Amino acid sequence: FARDRLEEHDLPGAVLALERYVTNHPEEGAVEDFLGDLYVSNGDLHDAEVLYRAELEDYPLSHDLHIGLGKLYLVENRLSEAISQFQEALPDVDAVYYLVECHLRKGDLAEFRDATRRNAEEHPSDLDAQMDAAELFGTLYRPRDAALEFQRALALSPNSLEALQGLALAQSDEGALPNALATLTRCLTLDSQNYGCLNALGMLDIESGHFSDARQLLEQAYALAPEAPEALVSLGRLDDAQGQWQTALTEYDRALYVWPYDADAYV
C-alpha cells in the first residue's frame, strides 16, 4: 500500500500508513526500515534518526540500518558520524560508495583509497577486501581497475550478484558491451528479480539502441522498488534518448520525489 501511495505521488500518505502499521506490529523490522527511509525522503530527519537508532539496539549488525543512518548523517553533513556508520556496514558495496563521498568531502580521499587498495593486495583470498577495492575504483571512475578487482572477487565467489553487477558496469564503462551483456545475463540467470542487474541491463540496451527491451527491463525494475530512484532515472534517460524530453523530465521529477538527494536526477 505504501508503495502504491508513492506511485501516486503521495509520500505523506505512505508515511502515515506505515506509521499506523508499525504501531501495531513493532516486531517487523523490515517495515520499520522502510518507514525510516521514507522519513528521510520526506525530510523528517529527526524522526528517521530516532527510529534507526532504536532499531539498531535490536539489530546492531544490520547493514541496511547502518547504511540508512549513514545516509542521513551524510545529508546533514555530519561526516565523522556518517563514516562510522558506513564502516559498520562494510562489506556492503553501497557503504564503499558513500565512504568515497564522505572522504572526498573530508579531504582525505587519497588516504582512504590507498588503505583500501593496500588491504586488497595484502589479503588476496579475502572476498570482502576485493569487493571493497572494486567498488572504490568503480566509484572513482577507473573501470579497468574496477573490472580487475571484480574479476578477482568472482574468482573467490563465482555467483556473487554484487560482483557480477559491478563487473558489468565496469565493462560497460570500458566500452566492452558484449562482455557486459554476458555478465548481466549470468546475473539475471542467477536472480531474475535482481533490481541492480535489471537496471544495468536496461541502461546497456539504451546504449545499444534497443529501446523496447530497455523499457521492459526498467519497468520491471521499477515495479520491484518504486521507492528507489535508479530505475526512474534510467527511464528518464530512455525517454531522452528517444527524443521525448517532456516525459524524461517527468521521470526525473518522480525520481527526485522519492529520493530528493539523488545527484544523477538533478543532473
mmCIF file of C-alpha atoms in Angstrom:
data_model
loop_
_atom_site.group_PDB
_atom_site.id
_atom_site.type_symbol
_atom_site.label_atom_id
_atom_site.label_comp_id
_atom_site.label_asym_id
_atom_site.label_seq_id
_atom_site.Cartn_x
_atom_site.Cartn_y
_atom_site.Cartn_z
ATOM 1 C CA PHE A 1 0.000 0.000 0.000
ATOM 2 C CA ALA A 2 2.808 2.409 0.842
ATOM 3 C CA ARG A 3 4.477 1.750 -2.500
ATOM 4 C CA ASP A 4 1.159 2.381 -4.261
ATOM 5 C CA ARG A 5 0.989 5.722 -2.434
ATOM 6 C CA LEU A 6 4.478 6.565 -3.704
ATOM 7 C CA GLU A 7 3.424 5.820 -7.276
ATOM 8 C CA GLU A 8 0.552 8.270 -6.770
ATOM 9 C CA HIS A 9 2.989 10.980 -5.573
ATOM 10 C CA ASP A 10 1.596 10.719 -2.045
ATOM 11 C CA LEU A 11 4.676 10.363 0.148
ATOM 12 C CA PRO A 12 2.914 11.682 3.302
ATOM 13 C CA GLY A 13 0.198 9.058 2.777
ATOM 14 C CA ALA A 14 2.823 6.319 2.536
ATOM 15 C CA VAL A 15 4.452 7.545 5.758
ATOM 16 C CA LEU A 16 1.129 7.691 7.606
ATOM 17 C CA ALA A 17 0.179 4.175 6.504
ATOM 18 C CA LEU A 18 3.478 2.712 7.715
ATOM 19 C CA GLU A 19 3.364 4.652 10.995
ATOM 20 C CA ARG A 20 -0.026 3.129 11.751
ATOM 21 C CA TYR A 21 1.198 -0.326 10.800
ATOM 22 C CA VAL A 22 4.393 -0.364 12.873
ATOM 23 C CA THR A 23 2.459 0.895 15.907
ATOM 24 C CA ASN A 24 0.569 -2.388 15.856
ATOM 25 C CA HIS A 25 3.431 -4.556 14.536
ATOM 26 C CA PRO A 26 6.610 -3.244 16.209
ATOM 27 C CA GLU A 27 8.392 -6.543 15.663
ATOM 28 C CA GLU A 28 8.552 -6.176 11.876
ATOM 29 C CA GLY A 29 11.999 -4.662 11.368
ATOM 30 C CA ALA A 30 11.902 -4.572 7.566
ATOM 31 C CA VAL A 31 8.781 -2.396 7.608
ATOM 32 C CA GLU A 32 10.400 -0.063 10.140
ATOM 33 C CA ASP A 33 13.470 0.190 7.884
ATOM 34 C CA PHE A 34 11.193 1.211 5.023
ATOM 35 C CA LEU A 35 9.480 3.804 7.207
ATOM 36 C CA GLY A 36 12.865 5.240 8.187
ATOM 37 C CA ASP A 37 13.837 5.583 4.520
ATOM 38 C CA LEU A 38 10.553 7.345 3.781
ATOM 39 C CA TYR A 39 11.098 9.701 6.707
ATOM 40 C CA VAL A 40 14.407 10.744 5.140
ATOM 41 C CA SER A 41 12.806 11.199 1.711
ATOM 42 C CA ASN A 42 10.096 13.311 3.319
ATOM 43 C CA GLY A 43 12.609 15.455 5.208
ATOM 44 C CA ASP A 44 11.662 14.080 8.645
ATOM 45 C CA LEU A 45 15.322 13.579 9.582
ATOM 46 C CA HIS A 46 14.832 13.673 13.345
ATOM 47 C CA ASP A 47 12.118 11.001 13.254
ATOM 48 C CA ALA A 48 14.297 8.874 10.972
ATOM 49 C CA GLU A 49 17.283 9.107 13.318
ATOM 50 C CA VAL A 50 15.185 8.159 16.353
ATOM 51 C CA LEU A 51 13.739 5.165 14.510
ATOM 52 C CA TYR A 52 17.074 3.927 13.123
ATOM 53 C CA ARG A 53 18.809 4.223 16.498
ATOM 54 C CA ALA A 54 16.009 2.371 18.281
ATOM 55 C CA GLU A 55 16.176 -0.406 15.696
ATOM 56 C CA LEU A 56 19.952 -0.698 15.991
ATOM 57 C CA GLU A 57 19.518 -1.612 19.638
ATOM 58 C CA ASP A 58 17.637 -4.720 18.470
ATOM 59 C CA TYR A 59 19.595 -5.344 15.245
ATOM 60 C CA PRO A 60 23.134 -3.976 15.808
ATOM 61 C CA LEU A 61 24.585 -5.955 12.869
ATOM 62 C CA SER A 62 22.048 -4.805 10.271
ATOM 63 C CA HIS A 63 23.884 -3.374 7.285
ATOM 64 C CA ASP A 64 20.697 -1.740 5.990
ATOM 65 C CA LEU A 65 20.211 0.173 9.234
ATOM 66 C CA HIS A 66 23.803 1.391 9.302
ATOM 67 C CA ILE A 67 23.529 2.461 5.655
ATOM 68 C CA GLY A 68 20.262 4.288 6.356
ATOM 69 C CA LEU A 69 21.669 6.128 9.342
ATOM 70 C CA GLY A 70 24.894 6.900 7.491
ATOM 71 C CA LYS A 71 22.978 8.415 4.563
ATOM 72 C CA LEU A 72 21.002 10.539 6.999
ATOM 73 C CA TYR A 73 24.198 11.846 8.589
ATOM 74 C CA LEU A 74 25.671 12.480 5.138
ATOM 75 C CA VAL A 75 22.628 14.574 4.200
ATOM 76 C CA GLU A 76 23.215 16.579 7.387
ATOM 77 C CA ASN A 77 26.978 16.780 6.641
ATOM 78 C CA ARG A 78 27.823 15.013 9.926
ATOM 79 C CA LEU A 79 30.823 13.378 8.270
ATOM 80 C CA SER A 80 32.506 11.620 11.190
ATOM 81 C CA GLU A 81 29.241 10.015 12.276
ATOM 82 C CA ALA A 82 28.419 9.070 8.683
ATOM 83 C CA ILE A 83 31.833 7.447 8.192
ATOM 84 C CA SER A 84 31.386 5.461 11.403
ATOM 85 C CA GLN A 85 28.026 4.099 10.230
ATOM 86 C CA PHE A 86 29.239 3.206 6.734
ATOM 87 C CA GLN A 87 32.272 1.418 8.198
ATOM 88 C CA GLU A 88 29.888 -0.627 10.353
ATOM 89 C CA ALA A 89 28.036 -1.582 7.137
ATOM 90 C CA LEU A 90 31.119 -2.960 5.371
ATOM 91 C CA PRO A 91 31.470 -5.092 3.269
ATOM 92 C CA ASP A 92 28.192 -3.763 1.815
ATOM 93 C CA VAL A 93 29.064 -2.379 -1.638
ATOM 94 C CA ASP A 94 26.909 0.719 -1.110
ATOM 95 C CA ALA A 95 28.930 1.530 2.000
ATOM 96 C CA VAL A 96 32.113 1.969 -0.043
ATOM 97 C CA TYR A 97 30.321 4.285 -2.484
ATOM 98 C CA TYR A 98 29.206 6.533 0.369
ATOM 99 C CA LEU A 99 32.568 6.328 2.126
ATOM 100 C CA VAL A 100 34.174 7.758 -1.005
ATOM 101 C CA GLU A 101 31.752 10.684 -0.853
ATOM 102 C CA CYS A 102 32.450 11.202 2.857
ATOM 103 C CA HIS A 103 36.224 11.148 2.481
ATOM 104 C CA LEU A 104 36.026 13.396 -0.585
ATOM 105 C CA ARG A 105 34.179 15.997 1.479
ATOM 106 C CA LYS A 106 36.526 15.486 4.414
ATOM 107 C CA GLY A 107 39.593 15.937 2.218
ATOM 108 C CA ASP A 108 41.343 12.625 2.942
ATOM 109 C CA LEU A 109 40.144 10.564 -0.024
ATOM 110 C CA ALA A 110 43.707 9.686 -1.106
ATOM 111 C CA GLU A 111 44.440 8.090 2.263
ATOM 112 C CA PHE A 112 41.188 6.090 2.162
ATOM 113 C CA ARG A 113 41.886 4.978 -1.418
ATOM 114 C CA ASP A 114 45.432 3.828 -0.615
ATOM 115 C CA ALA A 115 44.360 1.965 2.526
ATOM 116 C CA THR A 116 41.551 0.157 0.690
ATOM 117 C CA ARG A 117 43.804 -0.867 -2.182
ATOM 118 C CA ARG A 118 46.582 -1.967 0.182
ATOM 119 C CA ASN A 119 44.115 -4.110 2.136
ATOM 120 C CA ALA A 120 43.028 -5.874 -1.062
ATOM 121 C CA GLU A 121 46.652 -6.516 -2.096
ATOM 122 C CA GLU A 122 47.583 -7.874 1.336
ATOM 123 C CA HIS A 123 44.530 -10.182 1.535
ATOM 124 C CA PRO A 124 44.102 -11.705 -1.960
ATOM 125 C CA SER A 125 41.847 -14.501 -0.686
ATOM 126 C CA ASP A 126 39.520 -12.146 1.203
ATOM 127 C CA LEU A 127 36.364 -11.617 -0.858
ATOM 128 C CA ASP A 128 35.284 -8.574 1.127
ATOM 129 C CA ALA A 129 38.644 -6.849 0.618
ATOM 130 C CA GLN A 130 38.476 -7.391 -3.154
ATOM 131 C CA MET A 131 34.888 -6.132 -3.299
ATOM 132 C CA ASP A 132 35.768 -3.014 -1.305
ATOM 133 C CA ALA A 133 38.601 -2.196 -3.713
ATOM 134 C CA ALA A 134 36.449 -2.948 -6.762
ATOM 135 C CA GLU A 135 33.648 -0.683 -5.612
ATOM 136 C CA LEU A 136 36.183 2.005 -4.733
ATOM 137 C CA PHE A 137 37.623 2.032 -8.257
ATOM 138 C CA GLY A 138 34.144 1.946 -9.770
ATOM 139 C CA THR A 139 33.132 4.991 -7.753
ATOM 140 C CA LEU A 140 36.356 6.773 -8.785
ATOM 141 C CA TYR A 141 35.544 6.100 -12.491
ATOM 142 C CA ARG A 142 38.518 3.781 -13.017
ATOM 143 C CA PRO A 143 36.718 0.974 -14.897
ATOM 144 C CA ARG A 144 39.816 -1.096 -15.784
ATOM 145 C CA ASP A 145 40.975 -1.284 -12.176
ATOM 146 C CA ALA A 146 37.381 -1.938 -11.055
ATOM 147 C CA ALA A 147 36.937 -4.763 -13.589
ATOM 148 C CA LEU A 148 40.154 -6.461 -12.441
ATOM 149 C CA GLU A 149 39.084 -6.327 -8.788
ATOM 150 C CA PHE A 150 35.579 -7.605 -9.537
ATOM 151 C CA GLN A 151 37.117 -10.473 -11.518
ATOM 152 C CA ARG A 152 39.299 -11.325 -8.511
ATOM 153 C CA ALA A 153 36.179 -11.292 -6.342
ATOM 154 C CA LEU A 154 34.362 -13.587 -8.781
ATOM 155 C CA ALA A 155 37.293 -15.995 -8.729
ATOM 156 C CA LEU A 156 36.612 -16.325 -5.000
ATOM 157 C CA SER A 157 32.795 -16.314 -5.276
ATOM 158 C CA PRO A 158 31.598 -17.034 -8.851
ATOM 159 C CA ASN A 159 27.912 -16.483 -8.031
ATOM 160 C CA SER A 160 28.240 -13.131 -6.263
ATOM 161 C CA LEU A 161 25.454 -10.975 -7.689
ATOM 162 C CA GLU A 162 27.115 -7.790 -6.429
ATOM 163 C CA ALA A 163 30.380 -8.689 -8.162
ATOM 164 C CA LEU A 164 28.605 -9.589 -11.408
ATOM 165 C CA GLN A 165 26.690 -6.322 -11.425
ATOM 166 C CA GLY A 166 29.826 -4.323 -10.654
ATOM 167 C CA LEU A 167 31.857 -6.114 -13.311
ATOM 168 C CA ALA A 168 29.151 -5.461 -15.913
ATOM 169 C CA LEU A 169 29.103 -1.740 -15.097
ATOM 170 C CA ALA A 170 32.886 -1.573 -15.374
ATOM 171 C CA GLN A 171 32.810 -3.449 -18.695
ATOM 172 C CA SER A 172 30.145 -1.072 -19.987
ATOM 173 C CA ASP A 173 32.221 1.950 -18.943
ATOM 174 C CA GLU A 174 35.171 0.448 -20.830
ATOM 175 C CA GLY A 175 33.022 0.069 -23.944
ATOM 176 C CA ALA A 176 33.104 -3.743 -23.799
ATOM 177 C CA LEU A 177 29.353 -4.026 -24.349
ATOM 178 C CA PRO A 178 29.223 -7.724 -25.425
ATOM 179 C CA ASN A 179 31.132 -8.685 -22.283
ATOM 180 C CA ALA A 180 28.815 -6.560 -20.138
ATOM 181 C CA LEU A 181 25.781 -8.220 -21.745
ATOM 182 C CA ALA A 182 27.149 -11.696 -20.990
ATOM 183 C CA THR A 183 27.883 -10.738 -17.376
ATOM 184 C CA LEU A 184 24.419 -9.278 -16.782
ATOM 185 C CA THR A 185 22.751 -12.253 -18.445
ATOM 186 C CA ARG A 186 24.544 -14.503 -15.965
ATOM 187 C CA CYS A 187 23.461 -12.275 -13.092
ATOM 188 C CA LEU A 188 19.802 -12.472 -14.116
ATOM 189 C CA THR A 189 20.063 -16.219 -14.678
ATOM 190 C CA LEU A 190 21.013 -16.491 -11.009
ATOM 191 C CA ASP A 191 18.344 -13.996 -9.869
ATOM 192 C CA SER A 192 15.769 -12.831 -12.409
ATOM 193 C CA GLN A 193 14.424 -10.244 -9.931
ATOM 194 C CA ASN A 194 17.711 -8.508 -9.183
ATOM 195 C CA TYR A 195 16.982 -4.770 -9.221
ATOM 196 C CA GLY A 196 20.553 -3.649 -9.898
ATOM 197 C CA CYS A 197 21.151 -6.052 -12.778
ATOM 198 C CA LEU A 198 17.785 -5.260 -14.375
ATOM 199 C CA ASN A 199 18.569 -1.557 -14.230
ATOM 200 C CA ALA A 200 22.117 -2.077 -15.552
ATOM 201 C CA LEU A 201 20.889 -4.230 -18.455
ATOM 202 C CA GLY A 202 18.232 -1.632 -19.247
ATOM 203 C CA MET A 203 20.928 1.054 -19.415
ATOM 204 C CA LEU A 204 23.028 -1.211 -21.636
ATOM 205 C CA ASP A 205 20.068 -1.640 -24.005
ATOM 206 C CA ILE A 206 19.658 2.146 -24.158
ATOM 207 C CA GLU A 207 23.315 2.479 -25.156
ATOM 208 C CA SER A 208 22.834 -0.239 -27.782
ATOM 209 C CA GLY A 209 19.654 1.371 -29.152
ATOM 210 C CA HIS A 210 17.365 -1.491 -28.056
ATOM 211 C CA PHE A 211 14.757 0.845 -26.631
ATOM 212 C CA SER A 212 11.782 -1.509 -26.320
ATOM 213 C CA ASP A 213 13.878 -4.102 -24.482
ATOM 214 C CA ALA A 214 15.226 -1.378 -22.220
ATOM 215 C CA ARG A 215 11.755 -0.163 -21.294
ATOM 216 C CA GLN A 216 10.576 -3.659 -20.389
ATOM 217 C CA LEU A 217 13.582 -4.240 -18.119
ATOM 218 C CA LEU A 218 13.421 -0.834 -16.449
ATOM 219 C CA GLU A 219 9.693 -1.033 -15.798
ATOM 220 C CA GLN A 220 10.250 -4.456 -14.247
ATOM 221 C CA ALA A 221 12.958 -2.982 -12.000
ATOM 222 C CA TYR A 222 10.756 -0.032 -11.059
ATOM 223 C CA ALA A 223 7.880 -2.341 -10.091
ATOM 224 C CA LEU A 224 10.211 -4.159 -7.673
ATOM 225 C CA ALA A 225 11.142 -0.976 -5.773
ATOM 226 C CA PRO A 226 9.203 2.189 -6.677
ATOM 227 C CA GLU A 227 10.797 3.870 -3.653
ATOM 228 C CA ALA A 228 14.256 3.667 -5.309
ATOM 229 C CA PRO A 229 15.366 6.375 -7.772
ATOM 230 C CA GLU A 230 17.733 4.442 -10.068
ATOM 231 C CA ALA A 231 15.175 2.851 -12.418
ATOM 232 C CA LEU A 232 13.255 6.127 -12.649
ATOM 233 C CA VAL A 233 16.408 7.994 -13.648
ATOM 234 C CA SER A 234 17.133 5.297 -16.232
ATOM 235 C CA LEU A 235 13.600 5.581 -17.608
ATOM 236 C CA GLY A 236 14.212 9.302 -17.940
ATOM 237 C CA ARG A 237 17.392 8.620 -19.889
ATOM 238 C CA LEU A 238 15.476 6.209 -22.119
ATOM 239 C CA ASP A 239 12.846 8.842 -22.901
ATOM 240 C CA ASP A 240 15.579 11.409 -23.504
ATOM 241 C CA ALA A 241 17.362 9.043 -25.915
ATOM 242 C CA GLN A 242 14.113 8.723 -27.862
ATOM 243 C CA GLY A 243 13.623 12.479 -28.060
ATOM 244 C CA GLN A 244 10.766 12.505 -25.537
ATOM 245 C CA TRP A 245 12.257 15.217 -23.319
ATOM 246 C CA GLN A 246 8.996 16.218 -21.613
ATOM 247 C CA THR A 247 8.368 12.647 -20.482
ATOM 248 C CA ALA A 248 12.005 12.422 -19.403
ATOM 249 C CA LEU A 249 11.533 15.477 -17.183
ATOM 250 C CA THR A 250 8.555 13.781 -15.558
ATOM 251 C CA GLU A 251 10.608 10.668 -14.799
ATOM 252 C CA TYR A 252 13.473 12.695 -13.298
ATOM 253 C CA ASP A 253 10.967 14.599 -11.195
ATOM 254 C CA ARG A 254 9.480 11.306 -9.965
ATOM 255 C CA ALA A 255 12.978 10.119 -9.001
ATOM 256 C CA LEU A 256 13.581 13.291 -7.005
ATOM 257 C CA TYR A 257 10.215 12.927 -5.302
ATOM 258 C CA VAL A 258 11.098 9.525 -3.848
ATOM 259 C CA TRP A 259 14.750 10.461 -3.114
ATOM 260 C CA PRO A 260 15.445 14.218 -3.197
ATOM 261 C CA TYR A 261 19.183 13.725 -2.593
ATOM 262 C CA ASP A 262 19.987 11.967 -5.893
ATOM 263 C CA ALA A 263 22.637 13.852 -7.865
ATOM 264 C CA ASP A 264 22.015 11.917 -11.110
ATOM 265 C CA ALA A 265 18.383 13.002 -11.258
ATOM 266 C CA TYR A 266 19.307 16.665 -10.788
ATOM 267 C CA VAL A 267 21.985 16.481 -13.480
#
